[in-house]
Short mmCIF file of C-alpha atoms in Angstrom, two decimals:
data_model
loop_
_atom_site.label_atom_id
_atom_site.label_comp_id
_atom_site.label_asym_id
_atom_site.label_seq_id
_atom_site.Cartn_x
_atom_site.Cartn_y
_atom_site.Cartn_z
CA ALA W 174 141.91 -28.52 52.88
CA GLN W 175 141.96 -32.27 52.85
CA SER W 176 138.83 -34.31 52.22
CA VAL W 177 137.77 -37.74 51.09
CA THR W 178 134.69 -38.82 49.14
CA GLN W 179 133.38 -42.35 48.98
CA LEU W 180 131.38 -42.55 45.81
CA ASP W 181 128.94 -45.27 46.87
CA SER W 182 127.05 -45.41 50.14
CA HIS W 183 126.10 -49.03 49.54
CA VAL W 184 127.54 -51.80 47.37
CA SER W 185 126.05 -55.25 46.98
CA VAL W 186 127.92 -58.21 45.43
CA SER W 187 127.47 -61.95 45.24
CA GLU W 188 129.84 -64.25 47.08
CA GLY W 189 132.82 -65.12 44.90
CA THR W 190 132.56 -62.02 42.67
CA PRO W 191 134.94 -59.03 42.70
CA VAL W 192 134.59 -56.11 45.08
CA LEU W 193 135.25 -52.48 44.14
CA LEU W 194 134.79 -49.69 46.68
CA ARG W 195 135.56 -46.26 45.27
CA CYS W 196 137.30 -43.39 47.03
CA ASN W 197 138.53 -40.00 45.82
CA TYR W 198 140.58 -37.67 47.93
CA SER W 199 141.52 -34.03 47.92
CA SER W 200 144.87 -32.96 49.33
CA SER W 201 147.25 -30.11 48.72
CA TYR W 202 150.24 -32.41 49.07
CA SER W 203 151.02 -36.11 49.01
CA PRO W 204 148.71 -37.61 51.61
CA SER W 205 148.72 -40.73 53.71
CA LEU W 206 145.65 -42.81 52.87
CA PHE W 207 144.00 -45.69 54.71
CA TRP W 208 141.11 -48.09 54.45
CA TYR W 209 139.44 -49.24 57.66
CA VAL W 210 136.65 -51.79 58.10
CA GLN W 211 133.96 -51.73 60.77
CA HIS W 212 131.86 -54.79 61.52
CA PRO W 213 128.49 -54.18 63.22
CA ASN W 214 128.86 -52.84 66.76
CA LYS W 215 132.62 -53.32 66.64
CA GLY W 216 135.63 -51.04 66.48
CA LEU W 217 137.59 -50.23 63.36
CA GLN W 218 140.25 -52.48 61.92
CA LEU W 219 142.98 -51.26 59.59
CA LEU W 220 142.87 -53.00 56.21
CA LEU W 221 145.78 -51.22 54.54
CA LYS W 222 147.64 -47.92 54.28
CA TYR W 223 149.49 -45.91 51.64
CA THR W 224 152.43 -43.70 52.60
CA SER W 225 154.12 -42.90 49.25
CA ALA W 226 156.02 -46.13 48.83
CA ALA W 227 154.50 -48.58 46.29
CA THR W 228 151.32 -47.28 44.64
CA LEU W 229 149.69 -50.72 44.84
CA VAL W 230 149.12 -51.54 48.47
CA LYS W 231 148.24 -55.00 49.70
CA GLY W 232 146.27 -55.38 52.90
CA ILE W 233 144.75 -58.06 55.03
CA ASN W 234 142.07 -60.57 53.99
CA GLY W 235 142.96 -60.31 50.30
CA PHE W 236 142.15 -56.60 49.91
CA GLU W 237 144.33 -54.20 47.98
CA ALA W 238 144.16 -50.58 46.87
CA GLU W 239 145.90 -48.57 44.18
CA PHE W 240 146.96 -44.97 44.66
CA LYS W 241 146.45 -42.98 41.43
CA LYS W 242 147.67 -39.43 41.80
CA SER W 243 146.43 -38.32 38.36
CA GLU W 244 142.90 -39.40 39.28
CA THR W 245 143.18 -38.55 43.00
CA SER W 246 141.73 -41.97 43.70
CA PHE W 247 142.41 -44.78 46.16
CA HIS W 248 139.90 -47.50 45.28
CA LEU W 249 139.69 -50.70 47.34
CA THR W 250 139.40 -54.03 45.55
CA LYS W 251 139.21 -57.73 46.28
CA PRO W 252 139.10 -60.44 43.59
CA SER W 253 136.52 -62.64 45.30
CA ALA W 254 134.06 -61.59 47.99
CA HIS W 255 133.41 -63.71 51.06
CA MET W 256 130.35 -63.57 53.27
CA SER W 257 132.54 -62.39 56.15
CA ASP W 258 133.47 -59.27 54.14
CA ALA W 259 130.02 -57.78 54.77
CA ALA W 260 130.73 -54.63 56.80
CA GLU W 261 131.15 -50.85 56.62
CA TYR W 262 134.32 -49.62 54.91
CA PHE W 263 135.90 -46.23 55.45
CA CYS W 264 138.41 -44.45 53.25
CA VAL W 265 140.58 -42.16 55.37
CA VAL W 266 143.10 -39.41 54.66
CA SER W 267 145.66 -38.00 57.02
CA PRO W 268 146.48 -34.34 56.50
CA PHE W 269 149.75 -34.56 58.41
CA TYR W 270 152.16 -36.65 56.39
CA ASN W 271 154.85 -38.27 58.50
CA GLN W 272 153.32 -36.98 61.71
CA GLY W 273 150.64 -38.04 64.12
CA GLY W 274 147.39 -36.21 63.93
CA LYS W 275 143.76 -36.33 63.09
CA LEU W 276 142.31 -38.61 60.46
CA ILE W 277 139.59 -37.45 58.07
CA PHE W 278 137.01 -40.11 57.30
CA GLY W 279 134.78 -40.60 54.31
CA GLN W 280 131.08 -41.23 54.84
CA GLY W 281 131.53 -44.96 54.56
CA THR W 282 130.42 -47.66 52.11
CA GLU W 283 128.28 -50.50 53.36
CA LEU W 284 129.20 -53.74 51.61
CA SER W 285 126.58 -56.48 51.40
CA VAL W 286 127.52 -59.97 50.20
CA LYS W 287 124.78 -62.22 48.86
CA PRO W 288 125.15 -66.02 48.97
CA ASN G 181 148.91 -58.03 73.93
CA ALA G 182 145.73 -56.13 74.70
CA GLY G 183 144.50 -53.64 72.16
CA VAL G 184 142.91 -50.29 72.86
CA MET G 185 140.37 -50.67 75.63
CA GLN G 186 137.32 -48.51 76.19
CA ASN G 187 134.77 -48.57 78.95
CA PRO G 188 131.98 -48.64 79.39
CA ARG G 189 130.91 -50.19 76.09
CA HIS G 190 127.39 -48.86 76.53
CA LEU G 191 126.31 -45.87 78.59
CA VAL G 192 122.82 -44.53 79.17
CA ARG G 193 122.34 -41.06 80.62
CA ARG G 194 119.40 -38.76 81.14
CA ARG G 195 119.50 -35.23 79.83
CA GLY G 196 121.55 -32.98 82.12
CA GLN G 197 123.72 -35.75 83.57
CA GLU G 198 127.44 -36.16 83.03
CA ALA G 199 129.05 -38.85 80.89
CA ARG G 200 132.62 -40.08 81.45
CA LEU G 201 134.20 -42.25 78.80
CA ARG G 202 137.51 -43.99 79.42
CA CYS G 203 140.21 -45.12 77.04
CA SER G 204 143.32 -47.14 77.80
CA PRO G 205 145.76 -47.04 74.87
CA MET G 206 147.74 -50.00 73.65
CA LYS G 207 150.81 -50.81 75.69
CA GLY G 208 153.66 -48.52 74.76
CA HIS G 209 151.43 -45.96 73.01
CA SER G 210 151.62 -42.37 74.17
CA HIS G 211 149.22 -40.70 71.71
CA VAL G 212 145.45 -40.85 72.06
CA TYR G 213 142.72 -39.62 69.73
CA TRP G 214 138.96 -39.34 70.24
CA TYR G 215 136.43 -39.57 67.41
CA ARG G 216 132.63 -39.36 67.37
CA GLN G 217 130.35 -41.30 65.04
CA LEU G 218 126.82 -39.98 64.74
CA PRO G 219 124.15 -42.30 63.30
CA GLU G 220 124.54 -42.87 59.56
CA GLU G 221 127.74 -40.82 59.44
CA GLY G 222 131.46 -41.39 59.30
CA LEU G 223 133.78 -40.72 62.19
CA LYS G 224 134.65 -37.12 63.06
CA PHE G 225 137.85 -36.15 64.83
CA MET G 226 137.43 -34.54 68.23
CA VAL G 227 140.75 -34.26 70.04
CA TYR G 228 144.37 -35.47 69.99
CA LEU G 229 146.28 -35.83 73.24
CA GLN G 230 149.66 -36.88 74.47
CA LYS G 231 150.43 -37.52 78.12
CA GLU G 232 149.38 -34.42 80.11
CA ASN G 233 149.08 -32.37 76.94
CA ILE G 234 146.33 -31.50 74.44
CA ILE G 235 147.86 -31.31 70.97
CA ASP G 236 144.81 -30.58 68.82
CA GLU G 237 141.27 -29.97 70.04
CA SER G 238 139.94 -28.43 66.86
CA GLY G 239 137.09 -30.95 66.65
CA MET G 240 135.81 -30.53 70.18
CA PRO G 241 132.51 -28.70 70.73
CA LYS G 242 133.19 -25.42 72.46
CA GLU G 243 131.06 -26.14 75.49
CA ARG G 244 130.39 -29.13 77.77
CA PHE G 245 133.11 -31.36 76.30
CA SER G 246 136.57 -31.85 77.75
CA ALA G 247 139.34 -34.43 77.49
CA GLU G 248 142.43 -35.34 79.43
CA PHE G 249 145.23 -37.89 79.31
CA PRO G 250 146.97 -37.84 82.68
CA LYS G 251 150.45 -39.08 83.43
CA GLU G 252 148.95 -42.16 85.05
CA GLY G 253 145.72 -43.84 84.10
CA PRO G 254 143.40 -43.78 81.11
CA SER G 255 142.35 -40.93 78.90
CA ILE G 256 138.95 -39.49 79.84
CA LEU G 257 136.40 -37.84 77.58
CA ARG G 258 133.92 -35.94 79.72
CA ILE G 259 130.58 -34.61 78.56
CA GLN G 260 128.74 -32.38 80.98
CA GLN G 261 124.98 -31.77 80.94
CA VAL G 262 124.36 -34.22 78.13
CA VAL G 263 121.68 -33.57 75.52
CA ARG G 264 119.96 -35.97 73.14
CA GLY G 265 122.22 -34.81 70.29
CA ASP G 266 125.21 -36.24 72.15
CA SER G 267 123.92 -39.76 71.51
CA ALA G 268 126.59 -41.37 69.37
CA ALA G 269 129.41 -43.88 69.33
CA TYR G 270 132.66 -42.48 70.70
CA PHE G 271 135.84 -44.15 69.54
CA CYS G 272 139.30 -43.87 70.97
CA ALA G 273 142.45 -44.62 69.00
CA SER G 274 146.09 -44.74 69.99
CA SER G 275 149.44 -44.62 68.24
CA PRO G 276 153.01 -45.14 69.41
CA GLY G 277 154.26 -41.59 69.01
CA GLY G 278 157.79 -40.45 68.30
CA LEU G 279 158.40 -42.43 65.12
CA ALA G 280 160.10 -40.92 62.11
CA GLY G 281 159.10 -42.05 58.67
CA ALA G 282 155.71 -43.33 57.64
CA GLN G 283 152.49 -41.98 59.04
CA GLU G 284 151.76 -43.69 62.28
CA THR G 285 148.89 -46.10 62.27
CA GLN G 286 146.06 -45.40 64.68
CA TYR G 287 144.59 -48.46 66.39
CA PHE G 288 140.97 -48.16 67.40
CA GLY G 289 139.09 -49.40 70.42
CA PRO G 290 135.62 -51.00 70.30
CA GLY G 291 133.88 -47.71 71.13
CA THR G 292 131.44 -46.49 73.76
CA ARG G 293 127.87 -46.17 72.63
CA LEU G 294 126.22 -43.31 74.49
CA LEU G 295 122.46 -43.03 74.61
CA VAL G 296 120.90 -39.92 76.10
CA LEU G 297 117.27 -40.29 77.13
#
């Protein structure tokens, strides 16, 4: 069975410092992995996705994530946090590679950015 | 180019009433997904539909919940005889469908926040 675990429910950083949001996945085969962001009372926006091409994936707004099969991890990083990055972030795995189908969400990590 | 649209954005119902949530996918998209987000939790898959066809309803509660995606018009998530535990945010997503290659991206709507009194 596929699952995803976000290791921190809340992360707080200062503006201008690096961001690291941790995610581990469990999958019986090579998964598709995504990071989505949700701003308060808004829908979800796709930040980036991994589909077995390059292991380092670049997304929008300066975010990137690295797929590490040996560690079953897909951590999200950004070199310098901005106040507008404050939101809820979800790591997501798709159990149906190369097909449409349901997404499995982690519990979410709330990112706070202090001035 | 409009994104995924959901209405209403907020819905208040009393226990025992029916709730109807609507989702219009992005233009050109033929696949629709419904997810539920309970307070303090991540999103949970409910159902996956294509036009006039339910593909996967493994996440749907066995009773009171139903979904459809007719040939014409929006997808509808219907909750009969609502209870307080149904209070949640319900998100719809859509994808193009029919693409080979990389996993299709699902594009999410703004959600409908249901409150059951």
